[in-house]
Structures are given as C-alpha cells and as structure tokens.
Amino acid sequence: MNCHDFRAHRRFSLPAMLCAPQYLFLIAALATTTVPAAELRVGNNYPLTFTDVDRHQLSTADGHITAISVVNRRDEAKAETVGDRVSQITFGDPKFRLITLVNFQQNILAPLRGMVSAVIRHRLDLEAKDIQKSYAERHINRNARDDVFVVADFDGKAVSQLGINPTSSEFAVFVFDGRGRLVRRWNDVPTSEMLAQALKTAR
C-alpha cells in the first residue's frame, strides 16, 4: 500500500497506522506463551469491557448494539469492507457502535506502544473530519470523533476476551446486543445482508 494513496473510508476503517515508520513494528525478542481462550458461543451473554486508544471504556453490555471487527495489520481491506457495510446500515444512529480491535499479536515492544497509539489517534482525527462533513449533510448534530473506536491490543488481553489466541492472525466479526448477548460471529467478512439481519436481531 502506498501511504500517500491511503484514504479514510466512511467510518470505522482500519487506521493507516500501517503507514507509520517500520521501527514502530519491531518484533519483540522473546516469545510469549499464551493459554488458549474459550470460544464464545452465540446466544450467551458476555459483558466485556475494552479500552480504546482514546482511553474510553467500551462495554458490550452498556445498551449499545456493538459490532466488533478483530483484525491484524494485514487486514486493511477486510476492515474497510466491514466498516463500509456497517456504516451503510447504521450511519448516524447512536444506538449502534462498531469497534475495530487491532490485534498486534504481542509483537510491539512496550516502549513503542504509546507512539503507535498516537499514530492511530491522529488517523482517527482525520477520518472523523470526513465523517463530520457527511453528518452536516444529513443534519446529524453530533461530534463524529466520538463515533469512531479503535482498540489497540498490544498484550492480547482484549482478543482473549473474545476467545481468540493473541498470537494468531485470526480475523473475526462479532455482533452483541445491548446486554452483551452474542448474536452472531463470523470468521470472514459478512455480507451486507448478514450484517443487516444480525443488527436487526440485536435490537
């Protein structure tokens, strides 16, 4: 990907942290042993909490219908597709929220994590400016920057809550209702129809 050609897609695309200098993504020298997490089951309640790069606490059981897209640094295209499809269905509706959870697979050294998070926040600022223009066109009176959420998972704790091995490259999409009940889970990009049905079921 040419960093200069990167464009922020409408809402929730994977931030262009891929364009950050290579030294931001140095691989840790020591491997980390991780206990496999239990897979989440559709229909069960999971009141999970995540901290995004803006230090907001986001819960799957706080009343929002929450979609979570779990990606790694190679999943830019998939993340953009999920973001676009969710946006087409829920754009401007405060009941819905999409969280992009970036699994860094425990490969970012601790001293560099703050720098990586700063890059992500900067990219989200730019993306929010584009979204704000669409809000204005549709007479949505809300700060778009409050509607983009990215969790940077450096230590594997976030993805482990979702039953994903932190060192894996697994891609996944989850939909939770407002009480934390898992409505659907996919291991590939769901179609617009699948997403629409899951989000409708979660209401």
Coordinates of C-alpha atoms in Angstrom, one line a residue:
M1 CA 0.0 0.0 0.0
N2 CA 1.2 3.4 -0.9
C3 CA 0.8 5.6 2.2
H4 CA 0.1 8.7 0.2
D5 CA -2.8 6.9 -1.5
F6 CA -4.5 5.9 1.7
R7 CA -8.0 7.3 2.1
A8 CA -10.2 7.1 5.2
H9 CA -13.3 5.1 4.4
R10 CA -16.6 6.1 5.8
R11 CA -16.5 5.2 9.5
F12 CA -14.6 2.5 11.3
S13 CA -11.9 1.7 8.7
L14 CA -8.6 0.2 9.9
P15 CA -6.4 3.3 10.7
A16 CA -3.5 3.9 8.5
M17 CA -1.0 3.0 11.2
L18 CA 0.4 0.7 8.6
C19 CA 1.9 3.8 7.1
A20 CA 3.9 4.5 10.3
P21 CA 7.7 4.0 10.2
Q22 CA 8.8 0.4 10.2
Y23 CA 10.5 0.8 13.5
L24 CA 7.1 1.1 15.2
F25 CA 6.5 -2.6 14.4
L26 CA 9.7 -4.2 15.8
I27 CA 9.1 -7.7 16.8
A28 CA 9.7 -8.5 20.5
A29 CA 12.7 -10.6 21.1
L30 CA 11.1 -13.0 23.5
A31 CA 8.1 -15.2 22.5
T32 CA 5.1 -15.1 24.9
T33 CA 3.3 -18.3 25.9
T34 CA -0.5 -17.8 25.9
V35 CA -3.2 -20.1 27.2
P36 CA -5.9 -20.6 24.5
A37 CA -9.1 -18.8 25.3
A38 CA -12.5 -20.4 25.3
E39 CA -14.6 -19.7 22.1
L40 CA -17.6 -17.5 22.6
R41 CA -21.0 -19.1 21.9
V42 CA -23.9 -17.4 20.1
G43 CA -26.8 -16.8 22.5
N44 CA -24.7 -16.5 25.6
N45 CA -24.2 -13.2 27.5
Y46 CA -20.7 -11.7 27.5
P47 CA -20.5 -8.3 29.3
L48 CA -17.0 -7.5 28.1
T49 CA -15.1 -4.3 28.5
F50 CA -12.4 -2.8 26.3
T51 CA -10.3 0.4 26.5
D52 CA -9.9 2.2 23.2
V53 CA -7.0 4.4 22.1
D54 CA -8.8 7.4 23.5
R55 CA -8.9 5.7 26.9
H56 CA -12.7 5.2 26.7
Q57 CA -14.2 2.2 28.5
L58 CA -16.4 0.4 26.0
S59 CA -18.7 -2.3 27.2
T60 CA -20.7 -4.8 25.2
A61 CA -23.4 -4.5 27.9
D62 CA -23.9 -0.8 28.1
G63 CA -27.0 -0.6 26.0
H64 CA -25.4 -0.1 22.6
I65 CA -25.7 -2.7 19.8
T66 CA -22.0 -3.4 19.3
A67 CA -20.2 -4.9 16.3
I68 CA -16.5 -5.7 16.9
S69 CA -14.2 -6.3 14.0
V70 CA -11.0 -8.1 15.0
V71 CA -8.2 -7.5 12.6
N72 CA -4.4 -7.6 12.3
R73 CA -2.1 -5.3 10.4
R74 CA -2.7 -7.3 7.1
D75 CA -6.4 -7.0 7.2
E76 CA -6.9 -3.4 6.0
A77 CA -9.2 -4.4 3.1
K78 CA -11.4 -6.6 5.2
A79 CA -11.6 -3.9 8.0
E80 CA -12.6 -1.3 5.4
T81 CA -15.3 -3.5 3.9
V82 CA -16.8 -4.3 7.3
G83 CA -16.7 -0.6 8.2
D84 CA -18.4 0.4 5.0
R85 CA -21.1 -2.2 5.3
V86 CA -21.9 -1.4 8.9
S87 CA -21.9 2.3 8.1
Q88 CA -24.4 1.8 5.3
I89 CA -26.8 0.2 7.7
T90 CA -26.3 2.3 10.9
F91 CA -24.8 5.6 9.8
G92 CA -25.6 8.3 12.3
D93 CA -27.7 6.1 14.6
P94 CA -26.3 6.4 18.2
K95 CA -27.7 3.0 19.2
F96 CA -25.1 1.3 17.1
R97 CA -21.3 1.2 17.6
L98 CA -18.5 -0.5 15.7
I99 CA -15.2 -1.2 17.4
T100 CA -12.2 -2.0 15.3
L101 CA -9.9 -4.2 17.5
V102 CA -6.4 -4.4 16.1
N103 CA -4.6 -7.5 17.3
F104 CA -0.9 -6.6 17.3
Q105 CA -0.2 -10.3 18.1
Q106 CA 2.1 -9.2 21.1
N107 CA 4.7 -8.0 18.6
I108 CA 5.0 -4.4 19.6
L109 CA 7.7 -3.5 22.2
A110 CA 6.3 -1.8 25.3
P111 CA 8.3 1.5 24.8
L112 CA 6.7 1.9 21.3
R113 CA 3.1 1.3 22.2
G114 CA 2.3 4.9 23.2
M115 CA 3.7 6.1 19.9
V116 CA 1.6 3.6 17.9
S117 CA -1.5 4.7 19.8
A118 CA -0.7 8.3 19.0
V119 CA -0.5 7.5 15.3
I120 CA -3.9 5.7 15.4
R121 CA -5.5 8.7 17.2
H122 CA -4.1 11.1 14.6
R123 CA -5.6 8.9 11.8
L124 CA -8.9 8.8 13.6
D125 CA -8.9 12.6 13.8
L126 CA -8.5 12.8 10.0
E127 CA -11.2 10.2 9.4
A128 CA -13.6 11.9 11.8
K129 CA -13.3 15.2 9.8
D130 CA -14.6 13.4 6.7
I131 CA -17.4 11.8 8.6
Q132 CA -18.4 15.2 10.1
K133 CA -19.0 16.5 6.6
S134 CA -21.5 13.7 6.0
Y135 CA -23.1 14.4 9.3
A136 CA -23.6 18.0 8.4
E137 CA -25.1 17.0 5.0
R138 CA -27.6 14.8 6.8
H139 CA -28.2 17.3 9.6
I140 CA -26.8 15.0 12.3
N141 CA -25.8 17.2 15.2
R142 CA -23.1 15.2 16.9
N143 CA -19.3 15.1 17.1
A144 CA -18.1 12.5 14.6
R145 CA -14.9 11.9 16.5
D146 CA -17.0 10.4 19.3
D147 CA -18.3 7.8 16.9
V148 CA -15.0 6.1 15.8
F149 CA -13.5 3.5 18.1
V150 CA -10.3 1.6 17.8
V151 CA -8.8 -0.8 20.4
A152 CA -5.1 -1.3 20.0
D153 CA -4.4 -4.7 21.6
F154 CA -0.7 -4.9 22.4
D155 CA -0.8 -7.6 25.1
G156 CA -3.5 -9.9 23.9
K157 CA -6.0 -9.2 26.8
A158 CA -8.7 -7.7 24.5
V159 CA -8.8 -10.5 21.9
S160 CA -8.6 -13.1 24.7
Q161 CA -11.9 -11.9 26.0
L162 CA -13.3 -12.8 22.6
G163 CA -11.9 -16.3 22.6
I164 CA -9.1 -15.5 20.2
N165 CA -5.5 -16.5 20.6
P166 CA -3.4 -13.3 20.9
T167 CA -0.6 -14.7 18.7
S168 CA -3.0 -15.8 15.9
S169 CA -3.8 -13.9 12.7
E170 CA -7.5 -14.7 13.1
F171 CA -10.0 -12.3 11.6
A172 CA -13.4 -12.2 13.1
V173 CA -16.6 -10.1 13.4
F174 CA -18.9 -10.2 16.4
V175 CA -22.3 -8.6 16.9
F176 CA -23.6 -8.1 20.5
D177 CA -27.0 -6.8 21.6
G178 CA -27.2 -4.1 24.3
R179 CA -27.0 -6.5 27.2
G180 CA -23.9 -8.3 25.9
R181 CA -25.6 -11.3 24.3
L182 CA -23.6 -12.6 21.3
V183 CA -26.0 -12.5 18.3
R184 CA -23.6 -13.6 15.5
R185 CA -20.0 -14.3 14.8
W186 CA -18.1 -14.7 11.5
N187 CA -14.6 -15.6 10.6
D188 CA -14.7 -13.8 7.3
V189 CA -16.3 -10.6 6.1
P190 CA -20.1 -11.0 6.4
T191 CA -22.3 -9.8 3.5
S192 CA -24.4 -6.7 3.9
E193 CA -27.4 -8.8 4.2
M194 CA -25.9 -10.9 7.0
L195 CA -24.9 -7.8 8.9
A196 CA -28.2 -6.2 8.5
Q197 CA -30.0 -9.3 9.8
A198 CA -27.7 -9.6 12.8
L199 CA -28.0 -5.9 13.7
K200 CA -31.8 -6.2 13.4
T201 CA -31.9 -9.2 15.6
A202 CA -29.7 -7.4 18.2
R203 CA -32.3 -4.6 18.5

